[in-house]
Tab-separated table of C-alpha atoms in Angstrom:
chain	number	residue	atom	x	y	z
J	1	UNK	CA	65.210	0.912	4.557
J	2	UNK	CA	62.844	2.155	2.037
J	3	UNK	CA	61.917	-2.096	1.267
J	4	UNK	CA	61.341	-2.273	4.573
J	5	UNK	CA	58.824	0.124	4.302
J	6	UNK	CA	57.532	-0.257	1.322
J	7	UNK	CA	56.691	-3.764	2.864
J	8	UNK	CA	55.277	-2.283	6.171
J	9	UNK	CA	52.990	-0.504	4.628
J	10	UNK	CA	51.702	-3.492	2.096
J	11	UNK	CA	51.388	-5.402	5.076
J	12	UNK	CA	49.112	-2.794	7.081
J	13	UNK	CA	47.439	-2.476	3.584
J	14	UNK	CA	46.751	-5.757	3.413
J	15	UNK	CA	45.576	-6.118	6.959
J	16	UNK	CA	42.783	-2.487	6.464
J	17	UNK	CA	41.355	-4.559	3.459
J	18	UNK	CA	41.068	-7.935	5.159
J	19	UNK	CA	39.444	-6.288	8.193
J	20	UNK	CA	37.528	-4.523	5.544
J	21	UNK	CA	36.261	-7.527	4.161
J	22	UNK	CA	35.565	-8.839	7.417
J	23	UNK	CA	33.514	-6.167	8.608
J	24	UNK	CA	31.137	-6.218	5.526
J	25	UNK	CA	30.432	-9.578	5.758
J	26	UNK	CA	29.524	-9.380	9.520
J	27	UNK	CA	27.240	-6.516	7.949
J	28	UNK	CA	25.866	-8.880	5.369
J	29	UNK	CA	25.551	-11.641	8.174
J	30	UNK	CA	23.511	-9.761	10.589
J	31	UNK	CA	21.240	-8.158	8.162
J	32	UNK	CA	17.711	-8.993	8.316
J	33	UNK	CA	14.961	-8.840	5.667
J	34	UNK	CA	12.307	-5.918	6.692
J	35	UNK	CA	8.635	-6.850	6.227
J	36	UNK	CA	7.638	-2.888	5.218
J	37	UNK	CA	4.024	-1.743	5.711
J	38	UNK	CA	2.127	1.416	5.110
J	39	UNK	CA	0.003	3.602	7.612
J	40	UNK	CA	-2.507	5.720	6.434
J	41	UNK	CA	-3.895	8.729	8.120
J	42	UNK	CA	-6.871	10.718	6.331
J	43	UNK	CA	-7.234	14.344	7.094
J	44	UNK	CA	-8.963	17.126	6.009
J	45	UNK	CA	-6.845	20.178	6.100
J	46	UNK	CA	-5.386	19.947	9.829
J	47	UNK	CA	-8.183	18.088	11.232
J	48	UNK	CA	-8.882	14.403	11.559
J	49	UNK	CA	-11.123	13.091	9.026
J	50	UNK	CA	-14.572	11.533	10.616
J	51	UNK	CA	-17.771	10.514	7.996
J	52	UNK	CA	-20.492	12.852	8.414
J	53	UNK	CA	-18.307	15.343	10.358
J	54	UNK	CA	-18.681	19.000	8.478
J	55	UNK	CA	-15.357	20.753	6.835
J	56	UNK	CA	-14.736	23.706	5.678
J	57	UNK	CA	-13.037	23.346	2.570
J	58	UNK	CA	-12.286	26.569	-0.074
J	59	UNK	CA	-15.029	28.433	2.033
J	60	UNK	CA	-17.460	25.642	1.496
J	61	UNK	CA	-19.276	23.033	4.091
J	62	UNK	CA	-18.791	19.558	2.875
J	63	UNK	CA	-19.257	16.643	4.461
J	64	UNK	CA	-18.292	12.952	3.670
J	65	UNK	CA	-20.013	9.559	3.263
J	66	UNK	CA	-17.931	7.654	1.249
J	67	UNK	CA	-13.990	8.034	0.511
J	68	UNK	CA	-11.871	4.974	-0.652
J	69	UNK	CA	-9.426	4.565	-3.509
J	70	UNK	CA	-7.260	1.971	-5.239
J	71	UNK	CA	-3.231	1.847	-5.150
J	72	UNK	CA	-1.152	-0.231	-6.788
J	73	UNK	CA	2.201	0.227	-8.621
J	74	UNK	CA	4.497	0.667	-5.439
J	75	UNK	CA	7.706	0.830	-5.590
J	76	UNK	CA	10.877	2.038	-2.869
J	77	UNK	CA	13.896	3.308	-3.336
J	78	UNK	CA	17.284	3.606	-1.219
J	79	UNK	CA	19.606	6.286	-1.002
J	80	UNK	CA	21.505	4.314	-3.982
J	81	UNK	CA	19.015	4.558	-6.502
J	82	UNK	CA	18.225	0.413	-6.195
J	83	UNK	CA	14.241	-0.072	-6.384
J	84	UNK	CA	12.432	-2.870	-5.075
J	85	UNK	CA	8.615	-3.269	-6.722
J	86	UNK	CA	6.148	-4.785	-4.843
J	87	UNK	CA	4.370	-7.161	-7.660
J	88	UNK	CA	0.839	-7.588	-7.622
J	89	UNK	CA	0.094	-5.596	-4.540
J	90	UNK	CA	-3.394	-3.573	-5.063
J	91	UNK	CA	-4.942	-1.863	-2.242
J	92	UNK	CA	-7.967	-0.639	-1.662
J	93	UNK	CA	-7.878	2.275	1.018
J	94	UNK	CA	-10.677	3.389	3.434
J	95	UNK	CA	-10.643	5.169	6.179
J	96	UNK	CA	-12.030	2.442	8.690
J	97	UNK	CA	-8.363	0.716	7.769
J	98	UNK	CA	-5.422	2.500	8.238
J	99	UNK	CA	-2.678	-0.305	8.632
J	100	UNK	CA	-1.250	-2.336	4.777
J	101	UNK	CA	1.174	-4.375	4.559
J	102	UNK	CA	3.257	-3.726	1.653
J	103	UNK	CA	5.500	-7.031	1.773
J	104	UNK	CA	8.725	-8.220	2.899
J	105	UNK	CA	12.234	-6.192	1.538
J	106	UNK	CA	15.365	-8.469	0.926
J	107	UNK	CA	18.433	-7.354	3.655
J	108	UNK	CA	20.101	-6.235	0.363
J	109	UNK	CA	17.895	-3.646	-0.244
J	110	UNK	CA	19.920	-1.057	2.049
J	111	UNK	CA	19.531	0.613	5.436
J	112	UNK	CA	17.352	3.737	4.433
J	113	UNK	CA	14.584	3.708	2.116
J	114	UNK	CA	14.758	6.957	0.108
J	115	UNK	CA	11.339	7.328	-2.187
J	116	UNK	CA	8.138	6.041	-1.543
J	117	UNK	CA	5.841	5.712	-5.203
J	118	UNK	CA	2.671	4.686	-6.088
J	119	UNK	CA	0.237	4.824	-8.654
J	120	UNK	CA	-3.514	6.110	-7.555
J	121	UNK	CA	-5.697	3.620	-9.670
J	122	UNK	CA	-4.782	0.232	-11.680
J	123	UNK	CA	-3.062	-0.522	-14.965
J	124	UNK	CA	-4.686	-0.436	-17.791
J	125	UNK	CA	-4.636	-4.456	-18.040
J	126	UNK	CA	-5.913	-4.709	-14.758
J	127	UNK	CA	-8.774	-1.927	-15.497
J	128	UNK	CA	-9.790	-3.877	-18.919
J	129	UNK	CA	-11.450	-6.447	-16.620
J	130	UNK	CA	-15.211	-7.083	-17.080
J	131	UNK	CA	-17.811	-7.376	-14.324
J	132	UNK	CA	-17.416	-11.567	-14.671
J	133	UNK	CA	-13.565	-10.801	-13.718
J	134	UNK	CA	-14.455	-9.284	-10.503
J	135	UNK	CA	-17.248	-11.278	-9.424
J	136	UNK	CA	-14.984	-14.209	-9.974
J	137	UNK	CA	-12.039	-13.123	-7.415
J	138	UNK	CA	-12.030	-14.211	-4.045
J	139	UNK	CA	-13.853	-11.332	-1.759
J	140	UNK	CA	-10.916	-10.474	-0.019
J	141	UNK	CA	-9.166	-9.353	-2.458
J	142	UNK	CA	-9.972	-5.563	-3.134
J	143	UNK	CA	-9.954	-6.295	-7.042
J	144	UNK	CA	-12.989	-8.022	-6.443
J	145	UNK	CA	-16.419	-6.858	-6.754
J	146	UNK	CA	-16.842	-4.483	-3.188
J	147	UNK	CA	-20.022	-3.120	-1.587
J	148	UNK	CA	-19.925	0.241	-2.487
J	149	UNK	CA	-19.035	-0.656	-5.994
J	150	UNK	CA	-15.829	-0.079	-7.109
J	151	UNK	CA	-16.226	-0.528	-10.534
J	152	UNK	CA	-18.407	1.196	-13.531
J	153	UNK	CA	-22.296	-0.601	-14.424
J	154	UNK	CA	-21.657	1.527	-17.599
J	155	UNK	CA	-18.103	0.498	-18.896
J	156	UNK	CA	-15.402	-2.382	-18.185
J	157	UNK	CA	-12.809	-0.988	-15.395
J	158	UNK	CA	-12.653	0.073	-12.168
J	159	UNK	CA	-13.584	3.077	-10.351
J	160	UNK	CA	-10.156	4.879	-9.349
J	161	UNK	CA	-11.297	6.564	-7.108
J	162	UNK	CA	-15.013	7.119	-5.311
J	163	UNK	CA	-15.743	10.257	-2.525
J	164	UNK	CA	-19.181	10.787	-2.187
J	165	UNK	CA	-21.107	13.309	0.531
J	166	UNK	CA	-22.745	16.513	0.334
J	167	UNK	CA	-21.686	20.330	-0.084
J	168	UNK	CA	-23.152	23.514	0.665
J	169	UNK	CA	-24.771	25.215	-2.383
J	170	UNK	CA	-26.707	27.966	-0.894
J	171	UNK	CA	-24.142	29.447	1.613
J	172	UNK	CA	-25.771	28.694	4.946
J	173	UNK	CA	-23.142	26.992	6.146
J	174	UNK	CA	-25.014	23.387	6.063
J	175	UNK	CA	-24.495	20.600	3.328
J	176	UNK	CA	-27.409	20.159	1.731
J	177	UNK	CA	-26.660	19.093	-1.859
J	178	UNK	CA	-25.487	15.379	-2.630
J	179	UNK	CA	-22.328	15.242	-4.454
J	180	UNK	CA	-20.076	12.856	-5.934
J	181	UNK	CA	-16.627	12.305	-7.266
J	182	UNK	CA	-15.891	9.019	-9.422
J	183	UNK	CA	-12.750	8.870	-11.135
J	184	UNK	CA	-11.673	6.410	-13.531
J	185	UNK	CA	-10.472	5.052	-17.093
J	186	UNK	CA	-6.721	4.869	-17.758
J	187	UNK	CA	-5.882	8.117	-18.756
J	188	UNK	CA	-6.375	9.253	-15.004
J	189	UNK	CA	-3.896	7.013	-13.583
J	190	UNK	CA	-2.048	9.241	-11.403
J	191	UNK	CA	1.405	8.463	-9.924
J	192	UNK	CA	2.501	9.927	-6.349
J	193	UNK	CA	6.212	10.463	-5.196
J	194	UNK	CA	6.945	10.663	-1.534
J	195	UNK	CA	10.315	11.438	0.118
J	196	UNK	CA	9.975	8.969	3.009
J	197	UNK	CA	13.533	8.984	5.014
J	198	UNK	CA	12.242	5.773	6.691
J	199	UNK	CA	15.359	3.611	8.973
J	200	UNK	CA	15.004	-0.028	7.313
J	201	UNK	CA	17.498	-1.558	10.033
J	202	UNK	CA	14.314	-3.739	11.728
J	203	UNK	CA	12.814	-6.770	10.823
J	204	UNK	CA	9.934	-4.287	10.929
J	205	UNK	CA	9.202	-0.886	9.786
J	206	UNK	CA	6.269	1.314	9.029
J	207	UNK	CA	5.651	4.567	6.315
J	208	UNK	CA	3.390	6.678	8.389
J	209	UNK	CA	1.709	8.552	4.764
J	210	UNK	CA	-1.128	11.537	4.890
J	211	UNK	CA	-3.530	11.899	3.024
J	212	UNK	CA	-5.925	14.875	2.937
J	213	UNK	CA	-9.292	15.326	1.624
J	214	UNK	CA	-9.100	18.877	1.429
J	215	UNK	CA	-6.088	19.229	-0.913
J	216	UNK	CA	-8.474	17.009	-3.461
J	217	UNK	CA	-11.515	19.136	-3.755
J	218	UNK	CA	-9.301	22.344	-3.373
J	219	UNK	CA	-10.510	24.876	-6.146
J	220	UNK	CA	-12.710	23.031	-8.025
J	221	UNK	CA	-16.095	25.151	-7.601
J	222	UNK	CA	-17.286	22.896	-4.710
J	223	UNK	CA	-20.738	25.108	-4.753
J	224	UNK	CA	-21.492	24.990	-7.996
J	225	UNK	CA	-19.589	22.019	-9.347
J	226	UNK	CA	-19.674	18.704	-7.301
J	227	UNK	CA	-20.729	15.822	-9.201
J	228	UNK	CA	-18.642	13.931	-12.018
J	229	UNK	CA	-18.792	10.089	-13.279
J	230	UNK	CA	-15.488	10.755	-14.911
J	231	UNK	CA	-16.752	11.103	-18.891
J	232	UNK	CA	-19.838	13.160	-17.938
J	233	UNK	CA	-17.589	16.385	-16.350
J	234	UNK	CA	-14.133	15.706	-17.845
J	235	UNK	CA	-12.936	18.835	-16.477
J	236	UNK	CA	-13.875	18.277	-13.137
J	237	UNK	CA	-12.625	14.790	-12.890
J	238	UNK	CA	-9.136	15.659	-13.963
J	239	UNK	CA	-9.058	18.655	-11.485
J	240	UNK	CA	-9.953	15.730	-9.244
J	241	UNK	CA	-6.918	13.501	-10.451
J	242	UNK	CA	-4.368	15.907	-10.386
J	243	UNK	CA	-4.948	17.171	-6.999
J	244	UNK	CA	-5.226	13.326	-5.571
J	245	UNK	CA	-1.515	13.157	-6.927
J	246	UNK	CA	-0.240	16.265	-4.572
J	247	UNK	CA	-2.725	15.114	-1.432
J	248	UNK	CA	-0.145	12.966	-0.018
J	249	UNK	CA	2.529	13.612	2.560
J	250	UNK	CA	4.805	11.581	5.047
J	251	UNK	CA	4.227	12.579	8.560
């Protein structure tokens, strides 16, 4: 009796891990790779972000003419820990585009993608690049030389990040002072990490990311302080850098 059993229950064994087996590979058979893209939605504070439009930001009127910056260094991650890098892939985001494609993630990658990262600027290789390097690229690609500039007439490397506009000095509620925020060199590389929770089931899916404008000027004087090239107002520039790496969100 207790063979018998003993035998029965190999036997049902047997069959749970066949059908097991069976059921992952239909898994791995219907899988598809997921081409993964990135929308970007600028804000400043809770409103929508418009050029020329006037904000109130830390008390202040500011308004904005220019506002672009480089990413690169993006990775995902699943619920697993497994990371997939996306090699190569520099963007250069402005507001008049809101839509990148990332690239294409292998079926093996997993259902859910975990983490979102990126770094706000380039490597230091990339950034050791002279002027010749960036007049040489092909103009679609944002490492090439870009109209506004994205890169220093002073130094080798690029411009991290560029905001430009004008802020309110004399409290009458109208901008009236040109200001602008350049941020470069390699020591303000800034990396952002984003809890995305994004389903990675489709042959397509999209990271709907914020970003806010507000968040990056938050207490840094905007009256009084409002212009830095990076090396000329160190201080104001890293205030700058840090805040771009706590500006981002996932809607």
């Amino acid at each position: 009796m207790f063979n018998l059993l003993s035998k029965f229950s190999l036997a049902i064994a047997a069959f749970a891990l066949v059908f097991s087996m069976g059921s992952c590979k239909k898994d791995e058979e219907t899988a598809t790779d997921t081409d993964l893209s990135m929308h970007l939605h600028y804000k400043v504070g809770t409103e929508d972000f418009a050029y020329d439009q006037v904000y109130t930001i830390d008390g202040v009127a500011v308004k904005f003419t220019l506002a672009q910056f480089y990413i690169s260094g993006v990775n995902i991650m699943d619920d697993d820990n497994n990371m997939h890098s996306f090699e190569d892939l520099y963007i250069l985001a402005k507001p008049s585009q809101m839509d990148y494609a990332l690239g294409t993630i292998p079926a093996s990658f997993g259902d859910h993608l975990h983490m979102l990262k990126f770094n706000i600027g380039v490597d230091s290789l990339t950034n050791s690049q002279t002027e010749a390097d960036f007049t040489s690229r092909d103009a679609n690609d944002p490492l090439a030389a870009q109209n506004p500039g994205m890169h220093w007439s002073w130094s080798s490397g690029y411009i991290f990040v560029k905001i430009e506009g004008e802020v309110d000095t004399d409290g009458d509620g109208t901008p009236d002072t040109a200001a602008n925020w350049h941020i470069g060199t390699n020591n303000m590389l800034r990396e952002v990490s984003l809890m995305a929770h994004q389903d990675m089931e489709g042959e397509e899916a999209t990271i709907e990311v914020e970003f806010d404008l507000a968040t990056v000027l938050t207490n840094t004087d905007l009256a009084n302080d409002y212009s830095t090239h990076t090396m000329n107002n160190m201080p104001l520039a890293t205030k700058v850098a840090n805040n771009m790496a706590t500006a981002f969100g996932v809607e």
